[in-house]
Tab-separated table of N, CA and C in Angstrom:
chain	number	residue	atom	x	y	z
A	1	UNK	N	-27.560	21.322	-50.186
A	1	UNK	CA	-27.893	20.049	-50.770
A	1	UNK	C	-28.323	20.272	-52.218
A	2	UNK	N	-27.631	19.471	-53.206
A	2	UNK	CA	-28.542	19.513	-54.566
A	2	UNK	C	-29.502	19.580	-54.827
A	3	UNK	N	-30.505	20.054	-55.627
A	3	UNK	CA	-31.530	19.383	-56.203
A	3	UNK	C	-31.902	18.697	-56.439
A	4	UNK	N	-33.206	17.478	-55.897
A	4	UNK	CA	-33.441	16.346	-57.031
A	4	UNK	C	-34.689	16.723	-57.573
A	5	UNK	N	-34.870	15.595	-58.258
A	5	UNK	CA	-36.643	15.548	-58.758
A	5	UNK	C	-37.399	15.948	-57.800
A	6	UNK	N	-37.127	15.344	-56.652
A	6	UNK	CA	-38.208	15.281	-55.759
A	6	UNK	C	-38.717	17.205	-55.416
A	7	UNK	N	-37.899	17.724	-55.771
A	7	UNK	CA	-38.186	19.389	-54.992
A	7	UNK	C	-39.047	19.571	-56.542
A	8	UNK	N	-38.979	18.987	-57.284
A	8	UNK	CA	-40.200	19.557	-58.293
A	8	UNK	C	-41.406	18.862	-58.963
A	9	UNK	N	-41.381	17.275	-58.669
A	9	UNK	CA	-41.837	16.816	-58.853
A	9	UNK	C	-42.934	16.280	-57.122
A	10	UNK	N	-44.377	16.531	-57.145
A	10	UNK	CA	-45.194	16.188	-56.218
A	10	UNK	C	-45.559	14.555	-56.646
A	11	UNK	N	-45.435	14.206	-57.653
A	11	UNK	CA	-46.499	12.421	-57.438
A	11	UNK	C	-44.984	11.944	-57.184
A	12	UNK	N	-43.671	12.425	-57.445
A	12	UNK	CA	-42.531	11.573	-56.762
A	12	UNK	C	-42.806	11.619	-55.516
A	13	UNK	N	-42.488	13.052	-54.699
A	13	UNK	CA	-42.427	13.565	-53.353
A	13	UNK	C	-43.593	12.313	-52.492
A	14	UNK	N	-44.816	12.022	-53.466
A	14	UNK	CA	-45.734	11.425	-53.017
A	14	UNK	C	-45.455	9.881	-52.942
A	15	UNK	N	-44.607	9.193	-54.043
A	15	UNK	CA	-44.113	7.898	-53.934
A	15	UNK	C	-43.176	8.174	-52.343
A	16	UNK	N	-42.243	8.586	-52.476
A	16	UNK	CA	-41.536	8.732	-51.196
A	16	UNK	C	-41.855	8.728	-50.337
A	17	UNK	N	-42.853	9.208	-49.944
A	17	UNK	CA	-43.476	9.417	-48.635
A	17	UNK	C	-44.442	7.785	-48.409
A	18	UNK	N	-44.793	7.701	-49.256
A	18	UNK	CA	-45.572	6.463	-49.480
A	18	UNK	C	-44.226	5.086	-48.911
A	19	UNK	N	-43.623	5.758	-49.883
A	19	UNK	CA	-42.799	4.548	-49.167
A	19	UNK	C	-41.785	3.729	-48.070
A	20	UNK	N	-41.275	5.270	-47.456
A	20	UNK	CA	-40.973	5.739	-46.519
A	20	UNK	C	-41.801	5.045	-45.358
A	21	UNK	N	-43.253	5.312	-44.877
A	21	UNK	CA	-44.249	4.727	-44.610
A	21	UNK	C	-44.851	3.122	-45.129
A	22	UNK	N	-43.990	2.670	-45.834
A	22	UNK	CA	-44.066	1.268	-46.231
A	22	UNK	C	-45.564	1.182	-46.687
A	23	UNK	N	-46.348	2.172	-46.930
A	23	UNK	CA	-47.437	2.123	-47.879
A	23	UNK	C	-47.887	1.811	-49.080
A	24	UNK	N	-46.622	1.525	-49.290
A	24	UNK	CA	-46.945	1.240	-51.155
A	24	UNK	C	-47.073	-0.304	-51.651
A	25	UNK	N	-47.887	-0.541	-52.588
A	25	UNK	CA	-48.253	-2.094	-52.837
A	25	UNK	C	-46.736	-2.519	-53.437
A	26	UNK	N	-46.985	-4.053	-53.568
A	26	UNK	CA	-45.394	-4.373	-54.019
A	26	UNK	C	-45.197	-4.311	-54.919
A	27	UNK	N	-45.671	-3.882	-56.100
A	27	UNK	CA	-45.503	-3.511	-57.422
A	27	UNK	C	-45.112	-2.128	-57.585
A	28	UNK	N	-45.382	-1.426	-56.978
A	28	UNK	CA	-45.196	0.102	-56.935
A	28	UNK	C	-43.854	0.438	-55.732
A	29	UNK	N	-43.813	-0.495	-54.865
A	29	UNK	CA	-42.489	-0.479	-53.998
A	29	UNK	C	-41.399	-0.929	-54.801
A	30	UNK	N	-41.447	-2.020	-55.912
A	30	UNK	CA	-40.235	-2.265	-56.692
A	30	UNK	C	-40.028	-1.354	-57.634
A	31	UNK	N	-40.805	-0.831	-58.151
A	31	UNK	CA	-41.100	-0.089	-59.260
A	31	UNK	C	-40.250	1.238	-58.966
A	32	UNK	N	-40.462	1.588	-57.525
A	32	UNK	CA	-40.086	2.913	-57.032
A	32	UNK	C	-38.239	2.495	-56.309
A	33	UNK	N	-38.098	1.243	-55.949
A	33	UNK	CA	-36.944	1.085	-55.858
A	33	UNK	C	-35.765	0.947	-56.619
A	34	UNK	N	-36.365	0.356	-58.248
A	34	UNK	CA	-36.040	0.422	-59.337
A	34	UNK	C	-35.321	1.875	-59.831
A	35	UNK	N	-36.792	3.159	-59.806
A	35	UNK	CA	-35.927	4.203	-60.096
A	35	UNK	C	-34.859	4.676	-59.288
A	36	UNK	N	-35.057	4.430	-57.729
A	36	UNK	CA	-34.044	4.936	-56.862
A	36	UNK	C	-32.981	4.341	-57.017
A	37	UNK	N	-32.954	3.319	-57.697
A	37	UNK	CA	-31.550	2.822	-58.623
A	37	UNK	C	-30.737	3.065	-59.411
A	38	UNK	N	-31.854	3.279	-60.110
A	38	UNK	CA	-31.366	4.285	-61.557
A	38	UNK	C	-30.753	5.576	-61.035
A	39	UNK	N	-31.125	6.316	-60.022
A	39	UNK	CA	-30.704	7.439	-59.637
A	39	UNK	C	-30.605	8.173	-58.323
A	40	UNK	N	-28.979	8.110	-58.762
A	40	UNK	CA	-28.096	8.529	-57.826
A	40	UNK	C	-28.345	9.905	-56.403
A	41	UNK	N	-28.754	10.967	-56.755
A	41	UNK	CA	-29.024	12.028	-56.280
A	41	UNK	C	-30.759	11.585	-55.760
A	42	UNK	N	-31.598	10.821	-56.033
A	42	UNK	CA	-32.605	10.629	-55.462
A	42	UNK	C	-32.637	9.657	-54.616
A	43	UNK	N	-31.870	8.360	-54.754
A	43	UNK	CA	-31.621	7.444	-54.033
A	43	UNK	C	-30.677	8.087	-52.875
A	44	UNK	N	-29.450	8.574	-52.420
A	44	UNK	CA	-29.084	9.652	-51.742
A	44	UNK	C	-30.358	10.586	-50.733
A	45	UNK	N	-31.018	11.002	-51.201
A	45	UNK	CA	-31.938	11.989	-50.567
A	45	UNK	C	-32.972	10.852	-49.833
A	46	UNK	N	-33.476	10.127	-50.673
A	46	UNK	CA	-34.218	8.914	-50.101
A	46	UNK	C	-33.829	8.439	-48.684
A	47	UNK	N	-32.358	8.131	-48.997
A	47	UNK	CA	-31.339	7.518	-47.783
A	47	UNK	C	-31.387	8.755	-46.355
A	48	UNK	N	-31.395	9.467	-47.011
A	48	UNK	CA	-31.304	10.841	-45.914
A	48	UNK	C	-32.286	10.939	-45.348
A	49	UNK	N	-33.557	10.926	-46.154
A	49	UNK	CA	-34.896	11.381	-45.625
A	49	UNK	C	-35.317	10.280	-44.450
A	50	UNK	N	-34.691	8.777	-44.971
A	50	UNK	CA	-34.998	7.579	-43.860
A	50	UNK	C	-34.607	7.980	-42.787
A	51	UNK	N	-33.176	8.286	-42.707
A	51	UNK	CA	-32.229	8.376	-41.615
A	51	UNK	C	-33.087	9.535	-40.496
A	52	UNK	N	-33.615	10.554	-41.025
A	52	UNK	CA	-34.197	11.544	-40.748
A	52	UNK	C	-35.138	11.512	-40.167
A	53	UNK	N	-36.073	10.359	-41.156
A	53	UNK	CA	-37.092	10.032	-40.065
A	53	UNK	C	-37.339	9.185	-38.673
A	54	UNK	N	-36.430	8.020	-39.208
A	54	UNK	CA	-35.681	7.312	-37.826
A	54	UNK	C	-35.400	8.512	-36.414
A	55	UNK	N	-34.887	9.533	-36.805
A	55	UNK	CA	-34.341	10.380	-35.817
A	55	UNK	C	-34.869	10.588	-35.151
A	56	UNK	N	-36.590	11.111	-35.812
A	56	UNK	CA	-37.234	12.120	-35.320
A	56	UNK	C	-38.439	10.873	-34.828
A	57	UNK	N	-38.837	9.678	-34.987
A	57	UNK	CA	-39.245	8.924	-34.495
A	57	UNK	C	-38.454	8.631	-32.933
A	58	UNK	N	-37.034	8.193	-32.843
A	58	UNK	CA	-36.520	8.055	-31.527
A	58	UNK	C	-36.601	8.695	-30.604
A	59	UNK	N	-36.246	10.399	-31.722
A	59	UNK	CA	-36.517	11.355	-30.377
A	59	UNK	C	-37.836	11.363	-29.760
A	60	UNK	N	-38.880	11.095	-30.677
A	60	UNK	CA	-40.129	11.017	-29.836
A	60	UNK	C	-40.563	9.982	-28.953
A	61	UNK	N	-39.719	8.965	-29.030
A	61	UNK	CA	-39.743	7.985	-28.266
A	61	UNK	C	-39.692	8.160	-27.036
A	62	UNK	N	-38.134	9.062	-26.950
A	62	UNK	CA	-37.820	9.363	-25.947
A	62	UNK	C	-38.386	10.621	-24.806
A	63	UNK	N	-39.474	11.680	-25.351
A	63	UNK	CA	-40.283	12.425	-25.198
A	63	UNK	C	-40.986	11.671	-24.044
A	64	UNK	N	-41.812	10.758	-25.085
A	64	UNK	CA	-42.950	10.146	-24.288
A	64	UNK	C	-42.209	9.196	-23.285
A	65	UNK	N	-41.227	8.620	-23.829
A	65	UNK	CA	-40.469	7.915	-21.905
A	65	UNK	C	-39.700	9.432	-20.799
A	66	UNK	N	-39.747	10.322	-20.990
A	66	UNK	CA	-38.655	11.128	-20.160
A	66	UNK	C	-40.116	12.307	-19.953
A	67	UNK	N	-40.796	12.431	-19.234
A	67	UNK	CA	-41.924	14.019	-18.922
A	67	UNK	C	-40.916	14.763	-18.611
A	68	UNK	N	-39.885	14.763	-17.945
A	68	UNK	CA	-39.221	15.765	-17.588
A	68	UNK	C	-38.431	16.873	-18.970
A	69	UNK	N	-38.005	16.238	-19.851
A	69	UNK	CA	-37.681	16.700	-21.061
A	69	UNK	C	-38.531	16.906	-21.746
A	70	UNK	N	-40.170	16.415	-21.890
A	70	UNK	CA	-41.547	17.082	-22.435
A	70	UNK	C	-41.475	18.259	-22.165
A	71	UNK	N	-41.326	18.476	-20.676
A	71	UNK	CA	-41.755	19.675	-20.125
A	71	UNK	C	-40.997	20.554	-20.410
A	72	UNK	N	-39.809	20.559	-20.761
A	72	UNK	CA	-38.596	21.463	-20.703
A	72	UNK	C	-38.602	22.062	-22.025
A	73	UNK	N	-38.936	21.449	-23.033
A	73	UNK	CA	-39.212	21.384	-24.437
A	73	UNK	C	-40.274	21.819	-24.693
A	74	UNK	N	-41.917	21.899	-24.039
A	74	UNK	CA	-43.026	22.742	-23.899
A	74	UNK	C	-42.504	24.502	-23.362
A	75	UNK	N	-41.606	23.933	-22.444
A	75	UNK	CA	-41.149	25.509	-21.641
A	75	UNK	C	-40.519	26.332	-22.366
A	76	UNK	N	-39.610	26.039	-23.482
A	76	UNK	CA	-38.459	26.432	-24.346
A	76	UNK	C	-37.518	26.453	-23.484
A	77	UNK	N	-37.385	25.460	-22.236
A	77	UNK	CA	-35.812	25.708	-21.457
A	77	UNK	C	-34.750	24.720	-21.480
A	78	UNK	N	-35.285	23.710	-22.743
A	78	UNK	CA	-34.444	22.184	-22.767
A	78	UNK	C	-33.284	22.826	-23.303
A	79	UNK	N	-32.340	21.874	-22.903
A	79	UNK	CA	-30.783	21.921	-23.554
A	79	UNK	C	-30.285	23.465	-22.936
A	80	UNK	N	-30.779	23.944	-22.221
A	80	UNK	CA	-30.654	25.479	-21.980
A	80	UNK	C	-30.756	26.156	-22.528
A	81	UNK	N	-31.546	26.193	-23.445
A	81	UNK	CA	-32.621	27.164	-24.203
A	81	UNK	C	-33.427	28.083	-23.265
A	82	UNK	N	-33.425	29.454	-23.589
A	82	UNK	CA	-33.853	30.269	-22.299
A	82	UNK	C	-35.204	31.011	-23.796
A	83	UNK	N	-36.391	30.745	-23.551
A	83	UNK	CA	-37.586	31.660	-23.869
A	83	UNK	C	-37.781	32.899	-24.209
């Protein structure tokens, strides 16, 4: 994956996350959607990082509805993963 700002810049990394988390006031959410406009390779990574987190939210969804796959995944034996 390219580089963006974000791998060197921390108060970006920190908007992102902020916003990601829908934390940010609405002046600072346009403000930050604005630059992800302006740019291509951050708006991209942005998009990724959502998608990403969506993922890893469902899968935990599905954790806490399925114990049987908790457990298997505590064990290291899910998916047939052998320990």
């Amino acid at each position: 994956m390219e580089l963006t700002a974000f791998d060197s810049d921390t108060v970006l990394t920190d908007f992102l996350t902020k916003y990601l988390d829908n934390e940010l006031e609405r002046g600072e959410k346009g403000a930050f959607e604005e630059y992800l406009e302006q740019n291509e390779k951050e708006r991209e990574f942005a998009r990724k990082v959502s998608q990403g987190k969506k993922a890893l939210n469902w899968f935990a969804s599905q954790l806490e509805e399925d114990e049987s796959l908790n457990s298997e995944l505590t064990a290291g034996t899910a998916f047939g993963a052998e320990k």
